[in-house]
Amino acid sequence: MSLIAGVQHLNLARVAIEQREGFPIAHPTVIRGALLGASRGVWLLSPDDRHERQQHALRTIYEVHRRMRQYMDSGATGLEPDAVAQALSELDSRLDAIKALWTATPTLTAKEKPEEGKIVRLAALAVFADPKQQIALPALWMQLSGDAHGLSWPMLTRSSTSVQSVGRLPDYPAPMATFSSGADLFEIAEGFSAAFTLLRRGWSLFDQRCTAP
């Protein structure tokens, strides 16, 4: 599921480019989805140690049920109260049973539910040999996440953004400036190629694990 999600997000980004459409906020958001799906797939499949892979899977299964519980508890499911209560009870039981199987690994504590940033960082270490790339991928993830959350700071960190000072306005002490940012193809390609590389490794690992005895 993670790898399929990564492929679909990456294809959406590609189709927009093929239609000669670039979106300075939406493209990074879509690439972020591709990066997360690809990274989670690599994180699940890359450890050679079976126990480590199992523990990664248990954390992922826990997250699936936790998110589903949040949805069921939101009141927006359209189910009758009794059905919601039963579903919540079943999900609580599953969450407890899954968590009871958690144990420590070289990369996880026995109680740790890794955040997405850590999953991306560990995937980068598993796929990229260049230390600069290993550092750049988590930084890129943070930047793309800013776009996905509708925040303005990623625009300020991009080399394609131009800044024109307009000086100080009357009765306002801070200097003012006009920022202009667009969909830069080279910047889109950076995230695209990173997700593509992760997905290639992820699918290769998937085939490897499926054929292993």
PDB file of C-alpha atoms in Angstrom:
ATOM      1  CA  MET A   1       0.000   0.000   0.000  1.00  0.00           C
ATOM      2  CA  SER A   2       2.796   2.430   0.844  1.00  0.00           C
ATOM      3  CA  LEU A   3       4.626   1.792  -2.417  1.00  0.00           C
ATOM      4  CA  ILE A   4       1.412   2.014  -4.440  1.00  0.00           C
ATOM      5  CA  ALA A   5       0.610   5.345  -2.786  1.00  0.00           C
ATOM      6  CA  GLY A   6       4.092   6.573  -3.673  1.00  0.00           C
ATOM      7  CA  VAL A   7       3.666   5.564  -7.317  1.00  0.00           C
ATOM      8  CA  GLN A   8       0.258   7.216  -7.652  1.00  0.00           C
ATOM      9  CA  HIS A   9       1.446  10.497  -6.138  1.00  0.00           C
ATOM     10  CA  LEU A  10       4.495  10.499  -8.383  1.00  0.00           C
ATOM     11  CA  ASN A  11       2.361   9.792 -11.440  1.00  0.00           C
ATOM     12  CA  LEU A  12       0.084  12.699 -10.558  1.00  0.00           C
ATOM     13  CA  ALA A  13       3.077  15.021 -10.393  1.00  0.00           C
ATOM     14  CA  ARG A  14       4.310  13.673 -13.729  1.00  0.00           C
ATOM     15  CA  VAL A  15       0.956  14.059 -15.503  1.00  0.00           C
ATOM     16  CA  ALA A  16       0.730  17.706 -14.485  1.00  0.00           C
ATOM     17  CA  ILE A  17       4.172  18.393 -15.947  1.00  0.00           C
ATOM     18  CA  GLU A  18       3.269  16.572 -19.143  1.00  0.00           C
ATOM     19  CA  GLN A  19       0.237  18.863 -19.415  1.00  0.00           C
ATOM     20  CA  ARG A  20       2.646  21.795 -19.033  1.00  0.00           C
ATOM     21  CA  GLU A  21       1.167  22.720 -15.665  1.00  0.00           C
ATOM     22  CA  GLY A  22       3.290  23.627 -12.666  1.00  0.00           C
ATOM     23  CA  PHE A  23       1.957  24.335  -9.187  1.00  0.00           C
ATOM     24  CA  PRO A  24       4.343  25.973  -6.696  1.00  0.00           C
ATOM     25  CA  ILE A  25       2.416  24.696  -3.648  1.00  0.00           C
ATOM     26  CA  ALA A  26       0.501  21.664  -4.904  1.00  0.00           C
ATOM     27  CA  HIS A  27       3.420  20.018  -6.721  1.00  0.00           C
ATOM     28  CA  PRO A  28       5.581  19.884  -3.571  1.00  0.00           C
ATOM     29  CA  THR A  29       2.562  18.566  -1.653  1.00  0.00           C
ATOM     30  CA  VAL A  30       2.029  15.730  -4.132  1.00  0.00           C
ATOM     31  CA  ILE A  31       5.740  14.899  -4.176  1.00  0.00           C
ATOM     32  CA  ARG A  32       5.653  14.802  -0.386  1.00  0.00           C
ATOM     33  CA  GLY A  33       3.015  12.073  -0.626  1.00  0.00           C
ATOM     34  CA  ALA A  34       5.224  10.164  -3.042  1.00  0.00           C
ATOM     35  CA  LEU A  35       8.225  10.598  -0.769  1.00  0.00           C
ATOM     36  CA  LEU A  36       6.368   9.368   2.301  1.00  0.00           C
ATOM     37  CA  GLY A  37       4.890   6.314   0.585  1.00  0.00           C
ATOM     38  CA  ALA A  38       8.245   5.395  -0.923  1.00  0.00           C
ATOM     39  CA  SER A  39      10.110   5.956   2.353  1.00  0.00           C
ATOM     40  CA  ARG A  40       7.676   3.890   4.392  1.00  0.00           C
ATOM     41  CA  GLY A  41       7.907   1.054   1.869  1.00  0.00           C
ATOM     42  CA  VAL A  42      11.701   1.089   2.042  1.00  0.00           C
ATOM     43  CA  TRP A  43      11.622   1.359   5.830  1.00  0.00           C
ATOM     44  CA  LEU A  44       9.352  -1.680   6.066  1.00  0.00           C
ATOM     45  CA  LEU A  45      11.323  -3.841   3.661  1.00  0.00           C
ATOM     46  CA  SER A  46      14.975  -2.806   3.848  1.00  0.00           C
ATOM     47  CA  PRO A  47      16.181  -4.429   7.104  1.00  0.00           C
ATOM     48  CA  ASP A  48      17.830  -7.786   6.468  1.00  0.00           C
ATOM     49  CA  ASP A  49      16.948  -8.870   9.985  1.00  0.00           C
ATOM     50  CA  ARG A  50      13.489 -10.466  10.017  1.00  0.00           C
ATOM     51  CA  HIS A  51      12.753  -9.368  13.575  1.00  0.00           C
ATOM     52  CA  GLU A  52      13.458  -5.749  12.655  1.00  0.00           C
ATOM     53  CA  ARG A  53      11.100  -5.962   9.671  1.00  0.00           C
ATOM     54  CA  GLN A  54       8.389  -7.501  11.825  1.00  0.00           C
ATOM     55  CA  GLN A  55       8.698  -4.713  14.374  1.00  0.00           C
ATOM     56  CA  HIS A  56       8.490  -2.089  11.637  1.00  0.00           C
ATOM     57  CA  ALA A  57       5.349  -3.801  10.361  1.00  0.00           C
ATOM     58  CA  LEU A  58       3.811  -3.870  13.843  1.00  0.00           C
ATOM     59  CA  ARG A  59       4.377  -0.119  14.202  1.00  0.00           C
ATOM     60  CA  THR A  60       2.722   0.454  10.828  1.00  0.00           C
ATOM     61  CA  ILE A  61      -0.249  -1.763  11.662  1.00  0.00           C
ATOM     62  CA  TYR A  62      -0.630   0.100  14.945  1.00  0.00           C
ATOM     63  CA  GLU A  63      -0.672   3.416  13.092  1.00  0.00           C
ATOM     64  CA  VAL A  64      -3.347   2.144  10.688  1.00  0.00           C
ATOM     65  CA  HIS A  65      -5.613   1.170  13.574  1.00  0.00           C
ATOM     66  CA  ARG A  66      -4.866   4.339  15.540  1.00  0.00           C
ATOM     67  CA  ARG A  67      -5.839   6.536  12.617  1.00  0.00           C
ATOM     68  CA  MET A  68      -8.945   4.463  11.983  1.00  0.00           C
ATOM     69  CA  ARG A  69      -9.928   4.874  15.621  1.00  0.00           C
ATOM     70  CA  GLN A  70      -9.596   8.646  15.302  1.00  0.00           C
ATOM     71  CA  TYR A  71     -11.919   8.528  12.309  1.00  0.00           C
ATOM     72  CA  MET A  72     -14.472   6.307  14.044  1.00  0.00           C
ATOM     73  CA  ASP A  73     -14.416   8.592  17.085  1.00  0.00           C
ATOM     74  CA  SER A  74     -14.963  11.748  15.009  1.00  0.00           C
ATOM     75  CA  GLY A  75     -18.736  11.297  14.782  1.00  0.00           C
ATOM     76  CA  ALA A  76     -18.669  11.653  10.994  1.00  0.00           C
ATOM     77  CA  THR A  77     -19.001   7.964  10.046  1.00  0.00           C
ATOM     78  CA  GLY A  78     -22.802   7.931   9.762  1.00  0.00           C
ATOM     79  CA  LEU A  79     -23.016   4.843  11.960  1.00  0.00           C
ATOM     80  CA  GLU A  80     -25.412   4.371  14.847  1.00  0.00           C
ATOM     81  CA  PRO A  81     -23.932   5.088  18.302  1.00  0.00           C
ATOM     82  CA  ASP A  82     -24.017   1.423  19.294  1.00  0.00           C
ATOM     83  CA  ALA A  83     -22.088   0.444  16.159  1.00  0.00           C
ATOM     84  CA  VAL A  84     -19.514   3.162  16.769  1.00  0.00           C
ATOM     85  CA  ALA A  85     -19.060   2.060  20.376  1.00  0.00           C
ATOM     86  CA  GLN A  86     -18.554  -1.542  19.290  1.00  0.00           C
ATOM     87  CA  ALA A  87     -16.046  -0.526  16.629  1.00  0.00           C
ATOM     88  CA  LEU A  88     -14.108   1.621  19.081  1.00  0.00           C
ATOM     89  CA  SER A  89     -13.998  -1.234  21.584  1.00  0.00           C
ATOM     90  CA  GLU A  90     -12.693  -3.636  18.934  1.00  0.00           C
ATOM     91  CA  LEU A  91     -10.087  -1.137  17.775  1.00  0.00           C
ATOM     92  CA  ASP A  92      -8.927  -0.555  21.356  1.00  0.00           C
ATOM     93  CA  SER A  93      -8.485  -4.291  21.794  1.00  0.00           C
ATOM     94  CA  ARG A  94      -6.507  -4.541  18.574  1.00  0.00           C
ATOM     95  CA  LEU A  95      -4.308  -1.597  19.521  1.00  0.00           C
ATOM     96  CA  ASP A  96      -3.518  -3.167  22.879  1.00  0.00           C
ATOM     97  CA  ALA A  97      -2.773  -6.542  21.279  1.00  0.00           C
ATOM     98  CA  ILE A  98      -0.506  -5.029  18.632  1.00  0.00           C
ATOM     99  CA  LYS A  99       1.398  -2.896  21.107  1.00  0.00           C
ATOM    100  CA  ALA A 100       1.920  -5.889  23.380  1.00  0.00           C
ATOM    101  CA  LEU A 101       4.036  -7.409  20.601  1.00  0.00           C
ATOM    102  CA  TRP A 102       6.384  -4.436  20.381  1.00  0.00           C
ATOM    103  CA  THR A 103       9.986  -5.135  21.350  1.00  0.00           C
ATOM    104  CA  ALA A 104      13.193  -3.178  21.002  1.00  0.00           C
ATOM    105  CA  THR A 105      15.363  -3.293  17.884  1.00  0.00           C
ATOM    106  CA  PRO A 106      18.644  -1.595  16.961  1.00  0.00           C
ATOM    107  CA  THR A 107      16.634   1.373  15.632  1.00  0.00           C
ATOM    108  CA  LEU A 108      13.538   1.338  17.889  1.00  0.00           C
ATOM    109  CA  THR A 109      12.841   1.298  21.594  1.00  0.00           C
ATOM    110  CA  ALA A 110      10.237  -1.131  22.882  1.00  0.00           C
ATOM    111  CA  LYS A 111       7.680   1.680  23.260  1.00  0.00           C
ATOM    112  CA  GLU A 112       8.568   3.819  20.266  1.00  0.00           C
ATOM    113  CA  LYS A 113       6.129   4.727  17.520  1.00  0.00           C
ATOM    114  CA  PRO A 114       8.456   6.363  14.969  1.00  0.00           C
ATOM    115  CA  GLU A 115       7.416   9.666  13.483  1.00  0.00           C
ATOM    116  CA  GLU A 116       7.314  10.147   9.727  1.00  0.00           C
ATOM    117  CA  GLY A 117      10.487  12.246   9.789  1.00  0.00           C
ATOM    118  CA  LYS A 118      12.460   9.369  11.304  1.00  0.00           C
ATOM    119  CA  ILE A 119      11.056   6.940   8.738  1.00  0.00           C
ATOM    120  CA  VAL A 120      12.212   9.234   5.924  1.00  0.00           C
ATOM    121  CA  ARG A 121      15.652   9.609   7.515  1.00  0.00           C
ATOM    122  CA  LEU A 122      16.132   5.849   7.916  1.00  0.00           C
ATOM    123  CA  ALA A 123      14.939   5.245   4.352  1.00  0.00           C
ATOM    124  CA  ALA A 124      17.500   7.776   3.123  1.00  0.00           C
ATOM    125  CA  LEU A 125      20.249   5.932   4.978  1.00  0.00           C
ATOM    126  CA  ALA A 126      19.116   2.637   3.425  1.00  0.00           C
ATOM    127  CA  VAL A 127      19.010   3.910  -0.172  1.00  0.00           C
ATOM    128  CA  PHE A 128      21.570   6.685  -0.610  1.00  0.00           C
ATOM    129  CA  ALA A 129      25.287   6.119  -0.086  1.00  0.00           C
ATOM    130  CA  ASP A 130      26.272   9.784  -0.327  1.00  0.00           C
ATOM    131  CA  PRO A 131      26.165  11.443   3.128  1.00  0.00           C
ATOM    132  CA  LYS A 132      25.050  14.696   1.511  1.00  0.00           C
ATOM    133  CA  GLN A 133      22.013  12.963   0.024  1.00  0.00           C
ATOM    134  CA  GLN A 134      21.299  11.260   3.332  1.00  0.00           C
ATOM    135  CA  ILE A 135      21.110  14.676   4.972  1.00  0.00           C
ATOM    136  CA  ALA A 136      19.323  16.393   2.087  1.00  0.00           C
ATOM    137  CA  LEU A 137      16.351  14.016   1.964  1.00  0.00           C
ATOM    138  CA  PRO A 138      15.023  14.684   5.508  1.00  0.00           C
ATOM    139  CA  ALA A 139      15.540  18.411   4.921  1.00  0.00           C
ATOM    140  CA  LEU A 140      13.586  18.169   1.673  1.00  0.00           C
ATOM    141  CA  TRP A 141      10.859  16.270   3.521  1.00  0.00           C
ATOM    142  CA  MET A 142      10.522  19.086   6.049  1.00  0.00           C
ATOM    143  CA  GLN A 143      10.338  21.659   3.275  1.00  0.00           C
ATOM    144  CA  LEU A 144       7.661  19.741   1.371  1.00  0.00           C
ATOM    145  CA  SER A 145       5.710  19.251   4.598  1.00  0.00           C
ATOM    146  CA  GLY A 146       5.581  23.017   5.034  1.00  0.00           C
ATOM    147  CA  ASP A 147       3.903  23.267   1.637  1.00  0.00           C
ATOM    148  CA  ALA A 148       1.478  20.475   2.483  1.00  0.00           C
ATOM    149  CA  HIS A 149       0.419  22.316   5.638  1.00  0.00           C
ATOM    150  CA  GLY A 150      -0.164  25.559   3.767  1.00  0.00           C
ATOM    151  CA  LEU A 151       2.745  27.409   5.394  1.00  0.00           C
ATOM    152  CA  SER A 152       4.756  30.116   3.701  1.00  0.00           C
ATOM    153  CA  TRP A 153       8.266  29.417   4.982  1.00  0.00           C
ATOM    154  CA  PRO A 154       9.249  26.852   2.266  1.00  0.00           C
ATOM    155  CA  MET A 155       8.949  29.601  -0.335  1.00  0.00           C
ATOM    156  CA  LEU A 156      11.569  31.613   1.556  1.00  0.00           C
ATOM    157  CA  THR A 157      14.070  28.731   1.379  1.00  0.00           C
ATOM    158  CA  ARG A 158      13.895  28.109  -2.385  1.00  0.00           C
ATOM    159  CA  SER A 159      16.559  29.481  -4.674  1.00  0.00           C
ATOM    160  CA  SER A 160      13.939  30.261  -7.330  1.00  0.00           C
ATOM    161  CA  THR A 161      12.174  32.739  -5.041  1.00  0.00           C
ATOM    162  CA  SER A 162      13.060  36.337  -5.835  1.00  0.00           C
ATOM    163  CA  VAL A 163      13.070  39.061  -3.197  1.00  0.00           C
ATOM    164  CA  GLN A 164      12.676  42.750  -3.904  1.00  0.00           C
ATOM    165  CA  SER A 165      13.114  45.182  -1.044  1.00  0.00           C
ATOM    166  CA  VAL A 166      10.530  47.966  -0.815  1.00  0.00           C
ATOM    167  CA  GLY A 167      12.115  49.706   2.152  1.00  0.00           C
ATOM    168  CA  ARG A 168      10.255  50.786   5.266  1.00  0.00           C
ATOM    169  CA  LEU A 169       6.657  51.915   5.339  1.00  0.00           C
ATOM    170  CA  PRO A 170       5.674  54.984   7.368  1.00  0.00           C
ATOM    171  CA  ASP A 171       5.117  54.204  11.034  1.00  0.00           C
ATOM    172  CA  TYR A 172       6.242  50.583  10.582  1.00  0.00           C
ATOM    173  CA  PRO A 173       9.705  49.727  11.891  1.00  0.00           C
ATOM    174  CA  ALA A 174      10.423  46.476  10.015  1.00  0.00           C
ATOM    175  CA  PRO A 175      11.786  46.498   6.454  1.00  0.00           C
ATOM    176  CA  MET A 176       9.330  45.262   3.834  1.00  0.00           C
ATOM    177  CA  ALA A 177       9.916  43.164   0.735  1.00  0.00           C
ATOM    178  CA  THR A 178       8.008  41.597  -2.127  1.00  0.00           C
ATOM    179  CA  PHE A 179       8.514  37.863  -2.687  1.00  0.00           C
ATOM    180  CA  SER A 180       7.828  36.168  -6.007  1.00  0.00           C
ATOM    181  CA  SER A 181       7.809  32.392  -6.339  1.00  0.00           C
ATOM    182  CA  GLY A 182       6.662  30.013  -9.057  1.00  0.00           C
ATOM    183  CA  ALA A 183       6.809  26.361  -9.993  1.00  0.00           C
ATOM    184  CA  ASP A 184      10.479  25.775 -10.757  1.00  0.00           C
ATOM    185  CA  LEU A 185      10.968  22.600 -12.794  1.00  0.00           C
ATOM    186  CA  PHE A 186      14.435  21.911 -11.391  1.00  0.00           C
ATOM    187  CA  GLU A 187      13.164  22.119  -7.811  1.00  0.00           C
ATOM    188  CA  ILE A 188      10.226  19.851  -8.622  1.00  0.00           C
ATOM    189  CA  ALA A 189      12.659  17.427 -10.267  1.00  0.00           C
ATOM    190  CA  GLU A 190      14.761  17.237  -7.093  1.00  0.00           C
ATOM    191  CA  GLY A 191      11.913  15.809  -5.044  1.00  0.00           C
ATOM    192  CA  PHE A 192      10.614  13.766  -7.957  1.00  0.00           C
ATOM    193  CA  SER A 193      13.946  12.035  -8.548  1.00  0.00           C
ATOM    194  CA  ALA A 194      14.389  11.344  -4.837  1.00  0.00           C
ATOM    195  CA  ALA A 195      10.964   9.691  -4.597  1.00  0.00           C
ATOM    196  CA  PHE A 196      11.597   7.788  -7.839  1.00  0.00           C
ATOM    197  CA  THR A 197      14.893   6.416  -6.524  1.00  0.00           C
ATOM    198  CA  LEU A 198      13.264   5.344  -3.260  1.00  0.00           C
ATOM    199  CA  LEU A 199      10.395   3.674  -5.106  1.00  0.00           C
ATOM    200  CA  ARG A 200      12.769   1.727  -7.350  1.00  0.00           C
ATOM    201  CA  ARG A 201      14.537   0.371  -4.281  1.00  0.00           C
ATOM    202  CA  GLY A 202      11.254  -0.277  -2.514  1.00  0.00           C
ATOM    203  CA  TRP A 203       9.805  -2.389  -5.319  1.00  0.00           C
ATOM    204  CA  SER A 204      13.090  -4.249  -5.693  1.00  0.00           C
ATOM    205  CA  LEU A 205      13.005  -5.056  -1.984  1.00  0.00           C
ATOM    206  CA  PHE A 206       9.364  -6.114  -2.289  1.00  0.00           C
ATOM    207  CA  ASP A 207      10.283  -8.643  -4.988  1.00  0.00           C
ATOM    208  CA  GLN A 208      13.239  -9.812  -2.897  1.00  0.00           C
ATOM    209  CA  ARG A 209      11.146 -10.379   0.236  1.00  0.00           C
ATOM    210  CA  CYS A 210       8.411 -12.149  -1.740  1.00  0.00           C
ATOM    211  CA  THR A 211      10.870 -14.677  -3.156  1.00  0.00           C
ATOM    212  CA  ALA A 212      12.954 -15.215  -0.007  1.00  0.00           C
ATOM    213  CA  PRO A 213      12.516 -18.607   1.693  1.00  0.00           C
TER     214      PRO A 213
END
